[in-house]
Coordinates of C-alpha atoms and ligand atoms in Angstrom, one line a residue:
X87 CA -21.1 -5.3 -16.0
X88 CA -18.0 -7.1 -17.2
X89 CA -18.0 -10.7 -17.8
X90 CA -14.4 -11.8 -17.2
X91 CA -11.9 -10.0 -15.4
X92 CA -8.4 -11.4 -15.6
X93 CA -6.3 -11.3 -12.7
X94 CA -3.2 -10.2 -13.5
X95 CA -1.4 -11.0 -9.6
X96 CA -0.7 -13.7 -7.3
X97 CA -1.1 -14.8 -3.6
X98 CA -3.1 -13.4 -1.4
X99 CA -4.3 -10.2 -3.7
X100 CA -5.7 -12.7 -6.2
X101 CA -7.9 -14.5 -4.1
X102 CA -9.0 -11.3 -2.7
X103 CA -9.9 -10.2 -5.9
X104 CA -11.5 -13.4 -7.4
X105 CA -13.6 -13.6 -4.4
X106 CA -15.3 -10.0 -5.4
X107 CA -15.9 -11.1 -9.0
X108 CA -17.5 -14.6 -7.5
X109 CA -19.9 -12.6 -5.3
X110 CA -20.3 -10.0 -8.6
X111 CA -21.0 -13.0 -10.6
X112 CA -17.8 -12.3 -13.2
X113 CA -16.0 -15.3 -14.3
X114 CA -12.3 -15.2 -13.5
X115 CA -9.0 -15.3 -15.5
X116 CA -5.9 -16.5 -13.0
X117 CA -2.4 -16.2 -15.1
X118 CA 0.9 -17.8 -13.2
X119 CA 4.2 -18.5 -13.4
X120 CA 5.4 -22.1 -13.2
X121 CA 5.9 -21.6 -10.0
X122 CA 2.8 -20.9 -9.1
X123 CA 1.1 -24.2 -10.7
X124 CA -0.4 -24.8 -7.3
X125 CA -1.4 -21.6 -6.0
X126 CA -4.4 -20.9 -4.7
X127 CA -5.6 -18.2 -7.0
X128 CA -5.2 -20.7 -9.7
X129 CA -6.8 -23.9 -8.1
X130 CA -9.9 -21.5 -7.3
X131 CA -10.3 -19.1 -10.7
X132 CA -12.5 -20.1 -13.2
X133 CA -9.6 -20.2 -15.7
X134 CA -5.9 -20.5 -15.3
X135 CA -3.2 -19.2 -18.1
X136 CA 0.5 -20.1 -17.2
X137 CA 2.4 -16.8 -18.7
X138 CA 5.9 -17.6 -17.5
X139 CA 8.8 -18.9 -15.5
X140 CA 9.2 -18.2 -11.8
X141 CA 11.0 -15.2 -12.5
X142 CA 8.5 -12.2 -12.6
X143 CA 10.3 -10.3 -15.1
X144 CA 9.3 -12.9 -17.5
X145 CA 6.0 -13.6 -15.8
X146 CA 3.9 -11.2 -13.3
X147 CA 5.6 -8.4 -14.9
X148 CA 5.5 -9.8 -18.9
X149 CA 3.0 -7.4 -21.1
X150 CA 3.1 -9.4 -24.0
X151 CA 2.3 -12.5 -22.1
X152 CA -0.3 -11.2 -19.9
X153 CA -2.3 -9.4 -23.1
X154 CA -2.1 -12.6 -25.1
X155 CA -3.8 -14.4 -22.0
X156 CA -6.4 -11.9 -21.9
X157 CA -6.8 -12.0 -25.6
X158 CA -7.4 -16.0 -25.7
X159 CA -9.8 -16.1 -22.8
X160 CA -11.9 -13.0 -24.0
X161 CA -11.1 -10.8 -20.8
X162 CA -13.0 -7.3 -21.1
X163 CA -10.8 -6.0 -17.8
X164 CA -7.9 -6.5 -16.0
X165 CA -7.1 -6.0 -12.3
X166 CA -4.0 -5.5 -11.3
X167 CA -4.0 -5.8 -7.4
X168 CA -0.8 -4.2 -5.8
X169 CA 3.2 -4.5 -6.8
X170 CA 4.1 -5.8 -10.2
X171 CA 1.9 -4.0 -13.0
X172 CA -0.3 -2.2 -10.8
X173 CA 0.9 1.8 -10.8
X174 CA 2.7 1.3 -14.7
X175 CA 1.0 3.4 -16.8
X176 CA 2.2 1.8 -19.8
X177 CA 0.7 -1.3 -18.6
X178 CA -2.7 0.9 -18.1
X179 CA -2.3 2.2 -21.7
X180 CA -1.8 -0.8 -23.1
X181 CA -4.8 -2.8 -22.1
X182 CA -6.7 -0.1 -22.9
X183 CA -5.8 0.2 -26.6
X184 CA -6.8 -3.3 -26.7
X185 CA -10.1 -2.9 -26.1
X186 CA -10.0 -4.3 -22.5
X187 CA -10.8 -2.0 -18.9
X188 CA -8.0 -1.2 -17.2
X189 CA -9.0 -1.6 -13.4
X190 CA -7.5 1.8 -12.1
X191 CA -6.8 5.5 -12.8
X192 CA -6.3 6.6 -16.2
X193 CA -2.8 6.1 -17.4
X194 CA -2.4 9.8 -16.8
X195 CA -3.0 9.8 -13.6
X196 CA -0.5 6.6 -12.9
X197 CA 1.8 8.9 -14.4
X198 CA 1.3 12.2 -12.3
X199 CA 1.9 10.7 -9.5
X200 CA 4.6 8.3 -10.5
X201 CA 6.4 11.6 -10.7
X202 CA 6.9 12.9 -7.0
X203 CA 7.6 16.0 -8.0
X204 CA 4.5 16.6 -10.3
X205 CA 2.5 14.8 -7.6
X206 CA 3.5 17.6 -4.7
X207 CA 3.7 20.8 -7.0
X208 CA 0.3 19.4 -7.9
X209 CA -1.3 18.6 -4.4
X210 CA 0.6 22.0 -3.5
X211 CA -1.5 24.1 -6.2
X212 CA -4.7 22.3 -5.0
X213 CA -4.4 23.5 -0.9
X214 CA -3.0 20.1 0.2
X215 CA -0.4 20.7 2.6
X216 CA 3.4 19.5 1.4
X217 CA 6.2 18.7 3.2
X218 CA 8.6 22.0 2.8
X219 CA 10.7 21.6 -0.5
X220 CA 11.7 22.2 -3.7
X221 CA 8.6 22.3 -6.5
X222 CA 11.1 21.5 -8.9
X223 CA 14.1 19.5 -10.0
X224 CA 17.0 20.5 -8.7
X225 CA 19.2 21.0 -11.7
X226 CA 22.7 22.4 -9.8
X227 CA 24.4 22.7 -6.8
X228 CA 24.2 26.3 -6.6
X229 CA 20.5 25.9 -6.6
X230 CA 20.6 23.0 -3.9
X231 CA 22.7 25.0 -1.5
X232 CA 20.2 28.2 -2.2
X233 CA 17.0 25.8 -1.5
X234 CA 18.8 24.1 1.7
X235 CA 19.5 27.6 3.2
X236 CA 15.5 28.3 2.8
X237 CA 14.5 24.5 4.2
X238 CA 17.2 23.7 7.1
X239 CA 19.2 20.9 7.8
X240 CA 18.9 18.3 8.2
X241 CA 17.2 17.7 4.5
X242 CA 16.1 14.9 2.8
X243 CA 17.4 14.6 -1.2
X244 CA 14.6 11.9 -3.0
X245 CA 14.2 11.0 -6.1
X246 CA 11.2 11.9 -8.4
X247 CA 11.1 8.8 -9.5
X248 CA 11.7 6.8 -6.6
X249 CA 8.9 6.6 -3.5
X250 CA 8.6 4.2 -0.2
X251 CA 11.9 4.9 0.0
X252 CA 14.0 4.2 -2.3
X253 CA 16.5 6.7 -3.3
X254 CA 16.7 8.4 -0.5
X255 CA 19.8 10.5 1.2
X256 CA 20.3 11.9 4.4
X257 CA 21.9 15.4 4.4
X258 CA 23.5 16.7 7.6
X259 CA 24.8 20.0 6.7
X260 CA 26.1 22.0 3.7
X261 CA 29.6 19.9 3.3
X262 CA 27.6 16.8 2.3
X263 CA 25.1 18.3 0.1
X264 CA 27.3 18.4 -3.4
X265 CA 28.4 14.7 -2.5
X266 CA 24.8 13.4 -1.4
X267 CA 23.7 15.2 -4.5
X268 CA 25.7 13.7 -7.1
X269 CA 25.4 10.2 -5.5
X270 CA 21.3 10.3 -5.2
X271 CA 21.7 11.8 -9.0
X272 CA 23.3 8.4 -9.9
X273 CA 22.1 6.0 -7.9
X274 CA 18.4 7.4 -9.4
X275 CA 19.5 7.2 -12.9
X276 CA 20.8 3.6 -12.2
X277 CA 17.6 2.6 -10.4
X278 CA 14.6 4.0 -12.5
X279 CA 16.5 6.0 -15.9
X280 CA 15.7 9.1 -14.4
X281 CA 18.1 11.8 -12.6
X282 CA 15.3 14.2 -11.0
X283 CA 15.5 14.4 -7.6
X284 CA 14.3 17.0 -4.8
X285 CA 14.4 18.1 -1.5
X286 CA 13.2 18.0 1.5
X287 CA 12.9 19.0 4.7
X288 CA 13.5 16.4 6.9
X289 CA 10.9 15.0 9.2
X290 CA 12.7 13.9 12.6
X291 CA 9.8 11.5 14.0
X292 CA 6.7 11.5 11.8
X293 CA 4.0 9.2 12.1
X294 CA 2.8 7.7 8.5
X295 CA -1.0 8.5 7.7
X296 CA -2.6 7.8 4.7
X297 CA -6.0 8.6 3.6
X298 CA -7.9 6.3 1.0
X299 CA -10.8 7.5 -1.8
X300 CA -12.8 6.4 -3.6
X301 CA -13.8 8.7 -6.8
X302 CA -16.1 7.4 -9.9
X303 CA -16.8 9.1 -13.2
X304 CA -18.6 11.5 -12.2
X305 CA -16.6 13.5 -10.0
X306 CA -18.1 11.6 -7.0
X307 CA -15.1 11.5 -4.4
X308 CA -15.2 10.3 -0.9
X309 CA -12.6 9.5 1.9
X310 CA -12.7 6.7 4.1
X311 CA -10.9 7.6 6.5
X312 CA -7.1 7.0 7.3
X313 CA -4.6 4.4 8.0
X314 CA -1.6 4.8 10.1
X315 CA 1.0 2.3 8.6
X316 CA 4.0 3.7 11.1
X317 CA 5.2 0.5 12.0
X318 CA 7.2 -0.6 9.1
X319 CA 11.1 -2.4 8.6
X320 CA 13.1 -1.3 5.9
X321 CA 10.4 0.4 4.6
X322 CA 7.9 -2.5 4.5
X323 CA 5.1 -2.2 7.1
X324 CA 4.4 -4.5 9.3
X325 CA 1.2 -4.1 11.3
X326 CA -1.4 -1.0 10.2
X327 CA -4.6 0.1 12.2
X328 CA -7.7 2.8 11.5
X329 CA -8.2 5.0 12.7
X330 CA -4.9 6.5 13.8
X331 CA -4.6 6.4 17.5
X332 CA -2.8 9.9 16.7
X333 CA -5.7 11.9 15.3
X334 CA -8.9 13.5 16.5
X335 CA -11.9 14.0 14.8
X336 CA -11.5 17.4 13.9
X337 CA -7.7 16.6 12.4
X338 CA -9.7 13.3 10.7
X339 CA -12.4 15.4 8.8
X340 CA -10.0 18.4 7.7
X341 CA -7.7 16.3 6.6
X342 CA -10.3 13.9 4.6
X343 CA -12.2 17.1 3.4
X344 CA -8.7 18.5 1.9
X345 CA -8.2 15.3 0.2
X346 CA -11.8 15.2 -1.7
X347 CA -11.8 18.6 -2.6
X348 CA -7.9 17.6 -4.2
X349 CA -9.2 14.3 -5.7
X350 CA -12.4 16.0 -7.2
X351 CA -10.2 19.0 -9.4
X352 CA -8.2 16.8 -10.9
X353 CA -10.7 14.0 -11.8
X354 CA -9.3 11.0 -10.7
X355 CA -10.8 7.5 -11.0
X356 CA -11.5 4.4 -8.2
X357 CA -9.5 3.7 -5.4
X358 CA -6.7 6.1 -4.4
X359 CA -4.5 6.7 -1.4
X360 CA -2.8 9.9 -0.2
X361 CA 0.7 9.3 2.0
X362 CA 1.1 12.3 4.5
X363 CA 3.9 12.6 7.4
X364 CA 2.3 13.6 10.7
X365 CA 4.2 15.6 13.2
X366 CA 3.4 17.9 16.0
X367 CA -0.3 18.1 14.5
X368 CA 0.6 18.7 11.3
X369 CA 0.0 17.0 7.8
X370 CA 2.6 17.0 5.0
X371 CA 1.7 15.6 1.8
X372 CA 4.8 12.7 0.6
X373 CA 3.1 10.9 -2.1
X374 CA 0.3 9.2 -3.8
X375 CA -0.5 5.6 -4.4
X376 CA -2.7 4.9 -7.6
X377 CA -3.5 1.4 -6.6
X378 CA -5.4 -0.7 -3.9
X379 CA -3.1 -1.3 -1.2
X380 CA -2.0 -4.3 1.0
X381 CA -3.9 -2.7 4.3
X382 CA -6.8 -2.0 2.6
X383 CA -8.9 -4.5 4.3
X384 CA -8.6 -2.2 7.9
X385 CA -10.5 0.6 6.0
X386 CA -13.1 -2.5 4.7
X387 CA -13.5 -3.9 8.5
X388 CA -14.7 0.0 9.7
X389 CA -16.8 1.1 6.7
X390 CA -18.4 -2.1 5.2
X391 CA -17.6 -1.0 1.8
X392 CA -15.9 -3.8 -0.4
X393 CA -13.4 -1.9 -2.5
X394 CA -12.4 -4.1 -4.9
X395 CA -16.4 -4.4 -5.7
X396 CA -16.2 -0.3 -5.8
X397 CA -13.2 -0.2 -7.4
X398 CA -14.6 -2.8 -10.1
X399 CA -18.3 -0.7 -10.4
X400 CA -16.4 2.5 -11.2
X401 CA -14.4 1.4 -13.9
X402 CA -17.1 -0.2 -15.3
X403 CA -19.0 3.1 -15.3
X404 CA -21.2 2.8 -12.1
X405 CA -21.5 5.7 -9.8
X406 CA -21.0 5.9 -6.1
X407 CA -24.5 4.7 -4.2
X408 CA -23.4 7.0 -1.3
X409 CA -22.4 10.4 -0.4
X410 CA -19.5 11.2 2.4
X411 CA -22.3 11.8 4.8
X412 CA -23.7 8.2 4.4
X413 CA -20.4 6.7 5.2
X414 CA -20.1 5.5 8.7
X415 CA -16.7 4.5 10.2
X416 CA -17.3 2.2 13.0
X417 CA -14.9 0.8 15.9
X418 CA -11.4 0.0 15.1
X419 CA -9.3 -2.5 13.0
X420 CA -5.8 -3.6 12.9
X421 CA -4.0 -5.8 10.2
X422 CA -0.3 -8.1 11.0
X423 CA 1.2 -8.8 8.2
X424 CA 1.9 -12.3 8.3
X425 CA 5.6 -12.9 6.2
X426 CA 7.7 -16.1 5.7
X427 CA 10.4 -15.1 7.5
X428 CA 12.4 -15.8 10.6
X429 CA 10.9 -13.6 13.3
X430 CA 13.8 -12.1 14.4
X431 CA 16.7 -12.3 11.9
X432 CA 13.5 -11.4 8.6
X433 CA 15.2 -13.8 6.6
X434 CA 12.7 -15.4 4.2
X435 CA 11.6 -19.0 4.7
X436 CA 10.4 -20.5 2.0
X437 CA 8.9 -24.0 2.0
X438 CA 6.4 -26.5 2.9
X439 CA 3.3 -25.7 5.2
X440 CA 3.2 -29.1 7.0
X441 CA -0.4 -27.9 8.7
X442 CA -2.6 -24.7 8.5
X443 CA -5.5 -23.4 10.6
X444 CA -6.4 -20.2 10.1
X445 CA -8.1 -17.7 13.3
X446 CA -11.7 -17.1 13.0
X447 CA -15.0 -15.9 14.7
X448 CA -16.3 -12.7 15.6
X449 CA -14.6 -9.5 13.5
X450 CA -11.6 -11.7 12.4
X451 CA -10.9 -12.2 8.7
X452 CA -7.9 -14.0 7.6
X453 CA -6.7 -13.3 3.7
X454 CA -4.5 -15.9 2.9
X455 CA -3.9 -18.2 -0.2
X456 CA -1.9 -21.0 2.1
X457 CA -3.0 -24.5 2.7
X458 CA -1.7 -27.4 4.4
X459 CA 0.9 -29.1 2.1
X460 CA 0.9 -26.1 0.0
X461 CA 5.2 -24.9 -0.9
X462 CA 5.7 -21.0 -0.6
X463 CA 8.0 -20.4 -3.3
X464 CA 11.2 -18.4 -3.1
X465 CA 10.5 -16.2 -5.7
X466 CA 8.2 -13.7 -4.2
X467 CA 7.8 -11.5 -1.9
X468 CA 7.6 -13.0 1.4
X469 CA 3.9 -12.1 2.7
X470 CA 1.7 -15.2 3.0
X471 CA -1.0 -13.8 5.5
X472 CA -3.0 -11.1 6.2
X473 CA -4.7 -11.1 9.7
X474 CA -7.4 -8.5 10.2
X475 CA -9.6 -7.9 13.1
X476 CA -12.4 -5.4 14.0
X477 CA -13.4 -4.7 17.4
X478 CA -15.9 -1.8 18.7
X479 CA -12.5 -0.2 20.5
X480 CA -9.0 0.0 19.9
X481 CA -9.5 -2.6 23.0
X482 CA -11.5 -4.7 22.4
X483 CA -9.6 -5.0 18.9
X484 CA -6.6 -5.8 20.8
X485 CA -7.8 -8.2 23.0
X486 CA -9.1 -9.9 20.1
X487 CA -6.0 -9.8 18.0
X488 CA -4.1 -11.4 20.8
X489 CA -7.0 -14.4 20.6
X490 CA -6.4 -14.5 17.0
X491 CA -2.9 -14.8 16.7
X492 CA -2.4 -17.3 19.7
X493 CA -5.0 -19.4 17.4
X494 CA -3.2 -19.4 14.0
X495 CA -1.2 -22.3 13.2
X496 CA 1.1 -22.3 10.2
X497 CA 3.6 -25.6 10.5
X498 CA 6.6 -26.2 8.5
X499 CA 8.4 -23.0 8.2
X500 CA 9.0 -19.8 10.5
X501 CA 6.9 -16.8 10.4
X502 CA 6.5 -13.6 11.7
X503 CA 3.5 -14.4 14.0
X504 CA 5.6 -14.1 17.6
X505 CA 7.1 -10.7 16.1
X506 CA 3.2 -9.5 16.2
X507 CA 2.5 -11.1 19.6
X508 CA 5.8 -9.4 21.1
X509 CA 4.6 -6.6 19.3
X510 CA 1.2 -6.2 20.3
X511 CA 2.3 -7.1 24.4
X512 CA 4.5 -3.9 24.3
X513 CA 3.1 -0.9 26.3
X514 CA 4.1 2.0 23.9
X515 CA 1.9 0.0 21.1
X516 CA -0.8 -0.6 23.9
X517 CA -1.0 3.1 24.0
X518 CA -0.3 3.7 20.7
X519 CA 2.5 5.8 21.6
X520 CA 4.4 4.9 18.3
X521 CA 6.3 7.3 15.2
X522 CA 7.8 5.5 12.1
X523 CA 10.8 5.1 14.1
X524 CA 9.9 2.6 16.6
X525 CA 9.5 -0.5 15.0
X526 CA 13.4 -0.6 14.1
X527 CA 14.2 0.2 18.1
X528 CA 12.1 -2.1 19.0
X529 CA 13.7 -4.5 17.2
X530 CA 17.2 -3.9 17.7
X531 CA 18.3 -4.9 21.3
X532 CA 17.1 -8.2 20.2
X533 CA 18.0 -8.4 16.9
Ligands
MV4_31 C1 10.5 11.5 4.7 C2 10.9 11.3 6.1 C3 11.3 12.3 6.8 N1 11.2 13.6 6.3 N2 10.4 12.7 4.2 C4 10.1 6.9 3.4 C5 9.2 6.3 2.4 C6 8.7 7.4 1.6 N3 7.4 7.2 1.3 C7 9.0 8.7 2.4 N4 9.8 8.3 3.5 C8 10.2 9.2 4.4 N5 10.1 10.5 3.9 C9 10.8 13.7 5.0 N6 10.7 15.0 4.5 C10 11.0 9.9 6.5 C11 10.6 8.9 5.7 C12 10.6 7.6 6.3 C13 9.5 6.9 6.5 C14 8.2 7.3 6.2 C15 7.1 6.6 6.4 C16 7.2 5.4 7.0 C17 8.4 4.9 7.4 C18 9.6 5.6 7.1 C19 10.8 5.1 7.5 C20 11.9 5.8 7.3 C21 11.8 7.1 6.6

């Protein structure tokens, strides 16, 4: 097993991470910014490197700095967690040619998918079922108006290098498509150095599934189930649950089955998860995400597997102890996602936490690296929480929930803890009677 894993995050995702190396019994490596001095992922790791000022360009998102840590402290991996490094397959190819694991895919597979349009004409070719569109870039507008006439309006124009959401334009009929087209062609190259884009048919009022797996080196794949990560604001989800209040059991196994068969030919490695639109029973493939996600600890609270301890044994050459048959997914979990930020105009509100108590008992689990008299910094992204509880119904989870928010304390600055109770007391949620629309209208009369 490895010794030292460095971890190459901050907040919450670096505790979470630490805390599977402490109970694996690998010593930890915490790099920082200067901002991040008090953090605490650093006060709790078994080694600290600062690799930078608060900016992350020069330090969460620094190559040179973050190798050279891992260099000096003798690191044989590196876990990225989520944002920053954690889907750049550069980054992946880079630690690796220094000797050191790269917690993930193979820098290939980053790759694949980072390309949208590689990533659907792939799943496409392997029986997974793709949102209607083009398998190719679109290189003119002759061949945009002959695709649109095939896929309907309205359409959806993405960019292949873009995903959640960025780079996206609404097209309502043929007399905005040349316009849309040239602007999403330039706003792409701007954003990410890349001009491919695509189309799409567009989805009126999906919900947002997503399936997670789990593959090792041996072409051992399973799924553990899905999440439905509907509710979301500006493309940032708020609150996400498992299993999906929209699916059955029969849509739950076909679609998981799909997604192993998928994840098996092309010989992916640890922790994966596969974006689909759901509408009108339907599955349409949007994307995959090479990384461990925010919400991953829903999918932890119903199956008892730790996957940062998976994802951790797979790269280090372990195979999977289980098959899909001894997988068990039991009751039902939902994670808020706790932000600094004014609850109703989402403005971030950094500063001091004046005094913390943190939810607990029975099937809740708080991951949080707060502490009283601790300063969130302004410099990150806004999450300081995660609140996850499991209950043996969707129920009983909410009842629960309810108990656990009303419990949490975080003094000093606003967060979005009322938005989850308002939330959680609406009937439509209740009945989980929700698309990825209704969070925003929601939202909006009181906005
Ligand atoms: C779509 C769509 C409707 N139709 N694609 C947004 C994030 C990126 N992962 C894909 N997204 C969407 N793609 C088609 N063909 C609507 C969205 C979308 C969305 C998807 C999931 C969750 C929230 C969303 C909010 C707005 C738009």
């Amino acid at each position: 097993m490895f010794e030292k894993i460095l971890i190459a995050n901050r907040g919450e995702i670096a505790l979470r991470v630490l805390r599977a190396c402490r109970e694996m019994g690998i010593h930890t490596v915490a790099v920082h910014s200067t901002a991040d001095a008090d953090a605490m992922h650093v006060r709790l790791a078994d080694e600290s490197v600062c690799i930078g000022p608060p900016n992350a360009m020069d330090s969460y998102l620094n190559i040179p700095a973050i190798i050279a840590a891992a260099e000096i402290t003798g690191a044989d991996a590196v876990h990225p967690g989520y944002g920053f490094l954690s889907e750049n397959a550069n980054f992946a190819n880079i630690v690796n040619e220094h000797g050191i694991t790269f917690i993930g895919p193979s820098p290939e597979h980053m790759s694949l998918m980072g390309d949208k349009i590689a990533a659907k004409a792939t799943m496409r070719s392997l029986g997974v079922p793709v949102t209607p569109g083009t398998d190719s870039p679109i290189t003119s507008d002759q061949e945009a108006e002959k695709a649109a006439a095939e896929i309907g309006y309205p359409l959806l124009i993405k960019a292949s290098a873009g995903g959640g959401g960025r780079g996206m334009k609404l097209v309502h009929s043929e007399s905005e498509l040349s316009t849309a087209l040239s602007a999403a062609r330039s706003e792409s190259r701007l954003a990410f150095g890349d001009d491919s884009v695509y189309i799409e048919r567009f989805l009126s009022r999906p919900r947002h599934i997503e399936v997670q797996v789990l593959a090792d080196h041996y072409g051992n794949v399973v799924h553990l189930g899905e999440r439905d990560c509907s509710l979301q604001r500006r493309h940032q989800k708020v609150l996400e649950e498992t299993p999906s209040p929209a699916l059955n059991s029969e849509q739950r196994k076909h679609i998981g089955e799909t997604v192993v068969r998928a994840i098996k030919e092309i010989g992916y490695l640890g922790v994966g998860t596969i974006e689909f639109l759901f509408e009108n029973g339907e599955f349409y493939f949007i994307e995959m995400n090479t990384r461990l996600q925010v919400e991953h600890p829903v999918t932890e609270m119903i199956t008892g597997i730790d996957l940062v301890r998976e994802q951790i044994r797979v790269a280090n050459g372990a195979p999977l102890g289980y098959t899909q048959e001894e997988i068990e997914m039991r009751g039902h979990a939902i994670e808020c996602r706790v932000n600094a930020e004014n609850p109703q105009t989402f403005t971030p509100t950094p500063g001091t936490i004046t005094d913390y108590h943190a939810p607990g008992g029975l099937g809740v689990r708080v991951d949080s690296g707060l502490y009283s008299g601790y300063r969130v910094p302004p410099n990150y992204d806004s999450l300081v929480a995660k609140l996850v509880v499991h209950g043996t119904s969707r129920n009983e989870c909410l009842m629960r929930l309810r108990r656990a928010l009303a419990e949490f304390v975080i003094g000093g600055i606003d967060t979005t803890i009322p938005l989850h109770q308002s939330l959680i007391a609406d009937s439509d949620f209740v009945n989980g009677a929700y698309d990825i629309r209704w969070l925003e209208e929601f939202i909006l009369p009181k906005g």
